[in-house]
PDB file of C-alpha atoms in Angstrom:
ATOM      1  CA  MET O   1      10.376 -12.505 -17.227  1.00  0.00           C
ATOM      2  CA  ILE O   2       8.429 -11.109 -14.283  1.00  0.00           C
ATOM      3  CA  ASP O   3       7.033  -7.600 -14.806  1.00  0.00           C
ATOM      4  CA  CYS O   4       7.797  -5.580 -11.630  1.00  0.00           C
ATOM      5  CA  THR O   5       8.030  -1.872 -10.826  1.00  0.00           C
ATOM      6  CA  PRO O   6       9.556  -0.059  -7.832  1.00  0.00           C
ATOM      7  CA  HIS O   7       7.037   1.365  -5.390  1.00  0.00           C
ATOM      8  CA  ILE O   8       7.695   4.313  -3.041  1.00  0.00           C
ATOM      9  CA  HIS O   9       5.574   5.039   0.040  1.00  0.00           C
ATOM     10  CA  LEU O  10       5.342   8.824   0.343  1.00  0.00           C
ATOM     11  CA  ALA O  11       3.081   9.764   3.252  1.00  0.00           C
ATOM     12  CA  ALA O  12       0.118   8.771   5.353  1.00  0.00           C
ATOM     13  CA  TYR O  13      -2.681  10.592   7.111  1.00  0.00           C
ATOM     14  CA  HIS O  14      -4.106   8.986  10.255  1.00  0.00           C
ATOM     15  CA  ALA O  15      -7.557   9.703  11.664  1.00  0.00           C
ATOM     16  CA  SER O  16      -5.883  10.371  15.033  1.00  0.00           C
ATOM     17  CA  SER O  17      -3.054  12.824  15.711  1.00  0.00           C
ATOM     18  CA  ASP O  18      -1.452  10.320  18.115  1.00  0.00           C
ATOM     19  CA  TYR O  19       0.140   8.430  15.203  1.00  0.00           C
ATOM     20  CA  ASN O  20       3.130   9.062  12.950  1.00  0.00           C
ATOM     21  CA  ASN O  21       2.202  10.384   9.480  1.00  0.00           C
ATOM     22  CA  HIS O  22       5.792  10.256   8.178  1.00  0.00           C
ATOM     23  CA  THR O  23       5.793   6.705   6.811  1.00  0.00           C
ATOM     24  CA  PRO O  24       8.380   6.447   4.015  1.00  0.00           C
ATOM     25  CA  GLY O  25       9.153   3.090   2.495  1.00  0.00           C
ATOM     26  CA  LEU O  26      10.108   1.061  -0.549  1.00  0.00           C
ATOM     27  CA  GLY O  27       8.447  -1.865  -2.198  1.00  0.00           C
ATOM     28  CA  VAL O  28       7.774  -3.639  -5.444  1.00  0.00           C
ATOM     29  CA  ILE O  29       4.597  -4.241  -7.439  1.00  0.00           C
ATOM     30  CA  CYS O  30       4.617  -7.228  -9.808  1.00  0.00           C
ATOM     31  CA  ALA O  31       2.166  -8.526 -12.378  1.00  0.00           C
ATOM     32  CA  GLY O  32       0.008 -11.281 -10.935  1.00  0.00           C
ATOM     33  CA  PRO O  33      -1.620 -14.373 -12.392  1.00  0.00           C
ATOM     34  CA  ARG O  34      -4.433 -12.290 -13.950  1.00  0.00           C
ATOM     35  CA  GLU O  35      -4.579  -8.869 -15.597  1.00  0.00           C
ATOM     36  CA  ASN O  36      -6.322  -7.204 -12.629  1.00  0.00           C
ATOM     37  CA  VAL O  37      -4.224  -8.908  -9.901  1.00  0.00           C
ATOM     38  CA  ARG O  38      -0.808  -7.737  -8.698  1.00  0.00           C
ATOM     39  CA  ILE O  39       1.625  -9.035  -6.111  1.00  0.00           C
ATOM     40  CA  VAL O  40       3.085  -6.493  -3.660  1.00  0.00           C
ATOM     41  CA  ALA O  41       5.890  -6.599  -1.099  1.00  0.00           C
ATOM     42  CA  GLY O  42       8.021  -4.056   0.722  1.00  0.00           C
ATOM     43  CA  GLY O  43       8.766  -2.204   3.898  1.00  0.00           C
ATOM     44  CA  TYR O  44       8.013   1.153   5.499  1.00  0.00           C
ATOM     45  CA  TYR O  45       8.361   3.126   8.728  1.00  0.00           C
ATOM     46  CA  ASN O  46       4.952   2.667  10.323  1.00  0.00           C
ATOM     47  CA  SER O  47       2.536   4.797  12.337  1.00  0.00           C
ATOM     48  CA  LEU O  48       4.003   3.442  15.594  1.00  0.00           C
ATOM     49  CA  GLN O  49       7.499   4.565  14.519  1.00  0.00           C
ATOM     50  CA  GLN O  50       8.681   1.019  13.880  1.00  0.00           C
ATOM     51  CA  ASP O  51       9.772  -0.843  10.750  1.00  0.00           C
ATOM     52  CA  SER O  52       7.027  -2.817   9.015  1.00  0.00           C
ATOM     53  CA  TYR O  53       7.271  -5.348   6.185  1.00  0.00           C
ATOM     54  CA  TYR O  54       4.360  -6.522   4.065  1.00  0.00           C
ATOM     55  CA  ALA O  55       3.438  -8.984   1.341  1.00  0.00           C
ATOM     56  CA  GLY O  56       0.119  -9.469  -0.379  1.00  0.00           C
ATOM     57  CA  PHE O  57      -2.091  -9.159  -3.421  1.00  0.00           C
ATOM     58  CA  VAL O  58      -3.955  -6.247  -4.983  1.00  0.00           C
ATOM     59  CA  TYR O  59      -7.168  -7.079  -6.860  1.00  0.00           C
ATOM     60  CA  GLN O  60      -8.573  -4.167  -8.931  1.00  0.00           C
ATOM     61  CA  PRO O  61     -11.507  -5.372 -11.045  1.00  0.00           C
ATOM     62  CA  ILE O  62     -13.192  -1.958 -11.424  1.00  0.00           C
ATOM     63  CA  THR O  63     -11.939   0.480 -14.074  1.00  0.00           C
ATOM     64  CA  PHE O  64     -13.094   4.017 -14.926  1.00  0.00           C
ATOM     65  CA  CYS O  65     -11.065   5.282 -17.902  1.00  0.00           C
ATOM     66  CA  THR O  66      -7.540   4.601 -16.542  1.00  0.00           C
ATOM     67  CA  LEU O  67      -8.458   4.700 -12.819  1.00  0.00           C
ATOM     68  CA  ARG O  68      -8.463   1.219 -11.249  1.00  0.00           C
ATOM     69  CA  LEU O  69     -10.310   0.437  -8.004  1.00  0.00           C
ATOM     70  CA  GLY O  70     -10.159  -2.593  -5.767  1.00  0.00           C
ATOM     71  CA  ALA O  71      -8.756  -4.090  -2.597  1.00  0.00           C
ATOM     72  CA  MET O  72      -5.502  -5.301  -1.111  1.00  0.00           C
ATOM     73  CA  GLY O  73      -4.976  -8.161   1.314  1.00  0.00           C
ATOM     74  CA  GLY O  74      -1.972  -9.838   2.848  1.00  0.00           C
ATOM     75  CA  LEU O  75       0.241  -9.806   5.929  1.00  0.00           C
ATOM     76  CA  VAL O  76       2.179  -7.001   7.661  1.00  0.00           C
ATOM     77  CA  SER O  77       4.640  -6.921  10.560  1.00  0.00           C
ATOM     78  CA  GLY O  78       5.647  -4.246  13.050  1.00  0.00           C
ATOM     79  CA  TYR O  79       2.426  -3.707  14.971  1.00  0.00           C
ATOM     80  CA  GLN O  80       1.061  -5.132  18.262  1.00  0.00           C
ATOM     81  CA  THR O  81       1.923  -8.704  17.350  1.00  0.00           C
ATOM     82  CA  ARG O  82       4.651 -10.043  15.075  1.00  0.00           C
ATOM     83  CA  VAL O  83       2.543 -10.460  11.902  1.00  0.00           C
ATOM     84  CA  VAL O  84      -1.068  -9.411  11.348  1.00  0.00           C
ATOM     85  CA  PRO O  85      -3.493  -9.613   8.423  1.00  0.00           C
ATOM     86  CA  MET O  86      -3.901  -6.439   6.372  1.00  0.00           C
ATOM     87  CA  ALA O  87      -6.796  -5.318   4.210  1.00  0.00           C
ATOM     88  CA  ALA O  88      -7.380  -2.033   2.407  1.00  0.00           C
ATOM     89  CA  ALA O  89      -9.170  -0.348  -0.482  1.00  0.00           C
ATOM     90  CA  VAL O  90      -6.828   0.770  -3.279  1.00  0.00           C
ATOM     91  CA  ALA O  91      -7.251   3.274  -6.130  1.00  0.00           C
ATOM     92  CA  SER O  92      -4.507   3.450  -8.787  1.00  0.00           C
ATOM     93  CA  LEU O  93      -4.096   6.067 -11.495  1.00  0.00           C
ATOM     94  CA  PRO O  94      -1.384   5.811 -14.172  1.00  0.00           C
ATOM     95  CA  ILE O  95       0.078   9.158 -15.269  1.00  0.00           C
ATOM     96  CA  GLY O  96       2.863   8.897 -17.821  1.00  0.00           C
ATOM     97  CA  LYS O  97       5.588   6.587 -16.524  1.00  0.00           C
ATOM     98  CA  THR O  98       4.230   6.753 -12.968  1.00  0.00           C
ATOM     99  CA  GLU O  99       1.269   5.191 -11.266  1.00  0.00           C
ATOM    100  CA  TRP O 100      -0.178   6.912  -8.194  1.00  0.00           C
ATOM    101  CA  HIS O 101      -1.848   4.837  -5.479  1.00  0.00           C
ATOM    102  CA  LEU O 102      -4.239   5.914  -2.746  1.00  0.00           C
ATOM    103  CA  THR O 103      -4.695   3.206  -0.131  1.00  0.00           C
ATOM    104  CA  LEU O 104      -7.457   3.475   2.473  1.00  0.00           C
ATOM    105  CA  VAL O 105      -6.892   1.264   5.512  1.00  0.00           C
ATOM    106  CA  PRO O 106      -9.761   0.765   7.966  1.00  0.00           C
ATOM    107  CA  PRO O 107      -9.059   1.098  11.694  1.00  0.00           C
ATOM    108  CA  ALA O 108      -7.170  -1.890  13.119  1.00  0.00           C
ATOM    109  CA  TYR O 109      -8.182  -2.963  16.601  1.00  0.00           C
ATOM    110  CA  LYS O 110      -5.549  -1.748  19.119  1.00  0.00           C
ATOM    111  CA  SER O 111      -3.013  -1.060  16.338  1.00  0.00           C
ATOM    112  CA  SER O 112      -3.949   1.966  14.269  1.00  0.00           C
ATOM    113  CA  PRO O 113      -6.818   4.306  13.392  1.00  0.00           C
ATOM    114  CA  ALA O 114      -8.089   4.617   9.831  1.00  0.00           C
ATOM    115  CA  VAL O 115      -5.303   5.638   7.440  1.00  0.00           C
ATOM    116  CA  ALA O 116      -5.057   7.170   3.970  1.00  0.00           C
ATOM    117  CA  GLU O 117      -1.666   6.418   2.370  1.00  0.00           C
ATOM    118  CA  LEU O 118      -0.182   7.906  -0.820  1.00  0.00           C
ATOM    119  CA  SER O 119       2.421   6.065  -2.865  1.00  0.00           C
ATOM    120  CA  VAL O 120       3.817   6.012  -6.397  1.00  0.00           C
ATOM    121  CA  SER O 121       5.339   3.354  -8.648  1.00  0.00           C
ATOM    122  CA  PHE O 122       7.549   3.891 -11.681  1.00  0.00           C
ATOM    123  CA  LYS O 123       7.619   2.159 -15.059  1.00  0.00           C
ATOM    124  CA  PHE O 124      10.892   2.048 -16.949  1.00  0.00           C
TER     125      PHE O 124
END
């Protein structure tokens, strides 16, 4: 059985006020082939006020107590071209039956300024 949890995109903060910070969305986070690798997929309302869909991997090899640090890579749609590569730094902190995620996306050429995104996943 595949171990997956629902993932909710809550909000984003862009380095420029010209972009939408209301970026709700839903996704899923699943256990990957290794303990510190997870598979992610989902959709959200992006900074350009369009629907975006993504799929990728999160690799978090660094752990401090329960805080995990690492990077995410994959593909995302809904920006200047149909599908573009995505890369970001990710910090995850489990608290009870939730896990909070802070994702830091570097500026994307002609698509978006730097972004900090907050999301949460739930374990049942």
